[in-house]
Short mmCIF file of C-alpha atoms in Angstrom, two decimals:
data_model
loop_
_atom_site.label_atom_id
_atom_site.label_comp_id
_atom_site.label_asym_id
_atom_site.label_seq_id
_atom_site.Cartn_x
_atom_site.Cartn_y
_atom_site.Cartn_z
CA MET A 252 3.51 -13.34 16.91
CA ASN A 253 3.39 -12.41 20.34
CA HIS A 254 0.39 -10.87 22.17
CA ALA A 255 1.98 -7.44 22.66
CA HIS A 256 2.79 -7.13 18.81
CA SER A 257 -0.65 -8.29 17.90
CA ARG A 258 -1.97 -5.44 20.03
CA LYS A 259 0.17 -3.01 18.08
CA LEU A 260 -0.87 -4.30 14.78
CA PHE A 261 -4.70 -4.26 15.87
CA ALA A 262 -4.13 -0.65 16.99
CA GLU A 263 -2.71 0.32 13.71
CA PHE A 264 -5.59 -1.25 11.77
CA ILE A 265 -8.34 0.27 13.94
CA GLY A 266 -6.70 3.82 14.11
CA THR A 267 -6.02 3.90 10.28
CA ALA A 268 -9.57 2.76 9.81
CA PHE A 269 -10.96 5.51 11.90
CA LEU A 270 -8.79 7.99 10.16
CA LEU A 271 -10.15 7.10 6.67
CA ALA A 272 -13.72 6.84 8.00
CA THR A 273 -13.37 10.32 9.18
CA VAL A 274 -11.56 11.58 5.98
CA VAL A 275 -14.27 10.04 3.37
CA GLY A 276 -17.15 10.42 5.58
CA SER A 277 -16.64 14.23 6.40
CA GLY A 278 -15.75 14.59 2.94
CA ILE A 279 -19.20 13.31 1.67
CA MET A 280 -20.94 15.24 4.47
CA ALA A 281 -18.97 18.43 3.62
CA GLU A 282 -19.93 18.01 -0.06
CA ARG A 283 -23.62 17.52 0.66
CA LEU A 284 -23.66 20.40 2.92
CA ALA A 285 -21.58 23.04 1.00
CA ALA A 286 -24.07 23.44 -1.80
CA GLY A 287 -21.13 23.56 -4.32
CA ASN A 288 -18.81 25.89 -2.39
CA THR A 289 -15.50 23.74 -2.71
CA ALA A 290 -13.95 26.08 -0.10
CA ILE A 291 -16.49 25.41 2.47
CA ALA A 292 -16.50 21.59 1.60
CA LEU A 293 -12.70 21.72 2.24
CA LEU A 294 -13.18 23.39 5.46
CA GLY A 295 -15.64 20.64 6.55
CA ASN A 296 -13.19 18.09 5.65
CA THR A 297 -10.10 19.78 7.43
CA ILE A 298 -11.58 20.23 10.80
CA PRO A 299 -12.79 16.64 11.34
CA THR A 300 -9.53 15.19 10.06
CA GLY A 301 -7.58 17.37 12.35
CA ALA A 302 -9.76 16.64 15.23
CA ILE A 303 -9.82 12.77 15.04
CA LEU A 304 -5.89 12.72 14.51
CA VAL A 305 -5.57 14.33 17.98
CA VAL A 306 -7.94 11.63 19.52
CA LEU A 307 -6.28 8.57 17.76
CA ILE A 308 -2.66 9.56 18.66
CA VAL A 309 -3.63 10.16 22.34
CA VAL A 310 -5.51 6.83 22.49
CA PHE A 311 -3.30 4.75 20.34
CA GLY A 312 -0.03 6.30 20.88
CA PRO A 313 0.92 4.20 24.01
CA VAL A 314 -0.03 0.95 22.21
CA SER A 315 1.63 1.23 18.73
CA GLY A 316 3.11 4.57 18.48
CA ALA A 317 0.11 5.69 16.41
CA HIS A 318 1.83 5.66 13.17
CA PHE A 319 -1.49 5.14 10.89
CA ASN A 320 1.06 6.01 8.05
CA PRO A 321 3.50 3.78 6.16
CA ALA A 322 5.81 6.63 5.49
CA VAL A 323 6.12 7.14 9.19
CA SER A 324 6.68 3.49 9.94
CA PHE A 325 9.40 3.57 6.94
CA VAL A 326 11.08 6.39 8.89
CA PHE A 327 11.22 4.47 12.07
CA TRP A 328 12.53 1.45 10.04
CA LEU A 329 15.41 3.83 8.86
CA LYS A 330 15.87 4.91 12.66
CA ARG A 331 16.09 1.26 13.42
CA GLU A 332 13.33 1.40 15.80
CA LEU A 333 11.24 -1.18 13.72
CA SER A 334 12.67 -4.29 12.45
CA THR A 335 12.21 -4.96 8.76
CA ASP A 336 9.45 -7.80 9.41
CA ARG A 337 7.35 -5.51 11.77
CA CYS A 338 7.79 -2.41 9.53
CA THR A 339 6.25 -4.56 6.84
CA LEU A 340 3.38 -5.90 9.15
CA TYR A 341 2.71 -2.16 10.30
CA ILE A 342 2.26 -1.15 6.77
CA ILE A 343 0.06 -4.22 5.73
CA PHE A 344 -2.10 -3.57 8.46
CA GLN A 345 -2.38 0.11 7.79
CA CYS A 346 -3.37 -0.49 4.26
CA LEU A 347 -5.86 -3.01 5.22
CA GLY A 348 -7.28 -0.40 7.80
CA ALA A 349 -7.26 2.26 5.37
CA ILE A 350 -9.45 0.34 2.93
CA ALA A 351 -11.77 -0.77 6.01
CA GLY A 352 -12.28 2.68 6.72
CA VAL A 353 -13.31 3.82 3.44
CA ILE A 354 -15.83 0.83 3.25
CA LEU A 355 -17.22 1.96 6.65
CA ALA A 356 -17.67 5.51 5.52
CA HIS A 357 -19.46 4.43 2.43
CA ALA A 358 -21.83 1.95 4.43
CA MET A 359 -22.77 4.98 6.80
CA PHE A 360 -23.64 7.13 3.90
CA ASP A 361 -25.54 4.41 1.99
CA GLN A 362 -23.31 4.21 -0.77
CA SER A 363 -21.63 1.49 -2.71
CA LEU A 364 -19.12 -0.07 -0.50
CA ILE A 365 -16.03 -0.18 -3.00
CA GLN A 366 -16.03 2.50 -5.60
CA THR A 367 -13.39 3.73 -8.12
CA GLY A 368 -11.79 7.10 -7.46
CA VAL A 369 -12.17 9.46 -10.58
CA LYS A 370 -10.79 12.81 -9.16
CA ILE A 371 -7.76 13.64 -11.16
CA ARG A 372 -4.64 14.45 -9.17
CA PHE A 373 -1.89 14.24 -11.62
CA GLY A 374 1.20 16.45 -12.30
CA SER A 375 4.63 17.42 -11.25
CA ASN A 376 3.37 20.15 -9.28
CA ILE A 377 0.97 17.87 -7.16
CA TRP A 378 3.78 15.41 -6.64
CA LEU A 379 5.95 18.21 -5.33
CA SER A 380 3.16 19.07 -3.05
CA GLU A 381 2.98 15.67 -1.66
CA SER A 382 6.68 15.41 -1.27
CA ILE A 383 6.71 18.84 0.78
CA ALA A 384 3.55 17.70 2.63
CA THR A 385 5.25 14.49 3.84
CA PHE A 386 8.54 16.07 4.52
CA GLY A 387 6.93 18.52 6.74
CA LEU A 388 5.02 15.92 8.55
CA VAL A 389 7.91 13.60 9.06
CA ALA A 390 10.00 16.75 10.22
CA THR A 391 7.32 17.52 12.68
CA ILE A 392 7.10 14.34 14.28
CA LEU A 393 10.98 13.90 14.62
CA THR A 394 11.60 17.43 15.91
CA GLY A 395 8.50 17.15 18.17
CA LEU A 396 9.60 13.81 19.51
CA ARG A 397 13.13 15.27 20.45
CA HIS A 398 11.79 18.67 21.83
CA LYS A 399 8.35 18.03 23.17
CA PRO A 400 7.05 14.56 22.70
CA GLU A 401 3.79 15.39 24.75
CA SER A 402 2.84 17.91 22.17
CA ILE A 403 2.83 15.37 19.04
CA PRO A 404 -0.81 14.85 18.87
CA SER A 405 -1.35 18.52 18.65
CA LEU A 406 1.54 19.25 16.33
CA VAL A 407 0.55 16.49 13.82
CA SER A 408 -3.12 17.64 13.85
CA LEU A 409 -2.19 21.19 13.26
CA TYR A 410 0.15 20.37 10.55
CA ILE A 411 -2.20 18.35 8.52
CA ALA A 412 -5.09 20.99 9.02
CA ALA A 413 -2.58 23.46 7.62
CA GLY A 414 -1.35 21.21 4.99
CA TYR A 415 -5.03 20.74 3.66
CA TRP A 416 -4.57 24.49 2.55
CA PHE A 417 -1.19 25.31 1.72
CA THR A 418 -0.53 22.30 -0.66
CA LEU A 419 -2.20 21.87 -4.04
CA SER A 420 -2.61 18.25 -3.24
CA THR A 421 -4.38 18.93 0.12
CA SER A 422 -1.62 16.99 2.05
CA PHE A 423 -2.45 13.27 2.00
CA ALA A 424 0.88 12.86 3.10
CA ASN A 425 0.28 9.11 3.67
CA PRO A 426 0.53 6.30 1.36
CA ALA A 427 -2.32 4.19 3.28
CA VAL A 428 -4.71 7.21 3.14
CA THR A 429 -3.79 7.55 -0.57
CA LEU A 430 -4.60 3.84 -1.07
CA GLY A 431 -7.87 4.17 0.61
CA ARG A 432 -8.94 7.32 -0.99
CA SER A 433 -8.46 5.65 -4.48
CA PHE A 434 -11.56 3.44 -3.71
CA THR A 435 -13.98 6.24 -3.11
CA ASP A 436 -15.67 8.40 -6.03
CA SER A 437 -16.35 11.23 -3.44
CA PHE A 438 -14.82 14.69 -2.62
CA SER A 439 -11.90 13.08 -0.95
CA GLY A 440 -11.08 10.54 -3.76
CA ILE A 441 -8.27 10.01 -6.10
CA ARG A 442 -7.98 8.11 -9.39
CA LEU A 443 -6.12 4.85 -8.75
CA VAL A 444 -3.76 5.37 -11.76
CA ASP A 445 -2.55 8.70 -9.70
CA MET A 446 -2.11 6.90 -6.63
CA PRO A 447 1.49 5.27 -7.33
CA PHE A 448 2.90 8.71 -8.15
CA PHE A 449 1.57 9.98 -4.82
CA VAL A 450 2.98 7.15 -2.76
CA MET A 451 6.43 7.53 -4.37
CA SER A 452 6.42 11.36 -3.72
CA GLN A 453 5.52 10.57 -0.04
CA PHE A 454 8.23 8.19 0.67
CA PHE A 455 10.82 10.36 -1.00
CA GLY A 456 9.54 13.29 1.28
CA ALA A 457 9.83 11.08 4.18
CA ALA A 458 13.15 9.90 3.59
CA LEU A 459 14.49 13.46 2.83
CA ALA A 460 12.89 14.62 6.14
CA TYR A 461 14.65 11.68 8.00
CA TYR A 462 18.14 12.68 6.59
CA LEU A 463 17.92 16.24 6.87
CA VAL A 464 16.41 16.32 10.45
CA ARG A 465 18.85 13.87 11.65
CA LYS A 466 21.70 16.41 10.47
CA LEU A 467 19.72 19.21 12.02
CA LEU A 468 19.38 17.59 15.43
CA SER A 469 22.78 16.33 15.64
#
């Protein structure tokens, strides 16, 4: 593995770790401060997530492309911009970074480092939500790269912030995020048993977006 590729993998690891630390950490903080008001807690979770995405994409975009998302890396593999080996390594480092970020969030809030998610997120309507959420995210990235690549950080951030509210699943739209959130018993958690259905829905939505946007842009 050459130095340039090692830098890309490290960027994907660190970026995904900070993303999960923000998602889980802000969820814990929001739940503590919201005094039982779920809407306020969700808002407190949404704003930091959108904000950190802008930062991470601007900082790490020139290094690795700032995927932080196996579904996005999968699409770039479909576009033949990532080899099978590199895509696999991207996904591995993203998943490891996600788990590391959750552990860091728990450590900062003096909680058990590894927990078991217990929040039920199961049902065809939620799987549909995740497919739509990921479809929209990938479509936003692909069309943004074609028409206005310099706007990708704000486009992705705004889309995810909106997705927190217009999808029943609160728009995980990311298999690594889903994996990481299955290891937290907090506001942002998900049951481990529900995680595979989310991941399948996300990859389906990503693939559908790739093929439909390719036709649209052609």
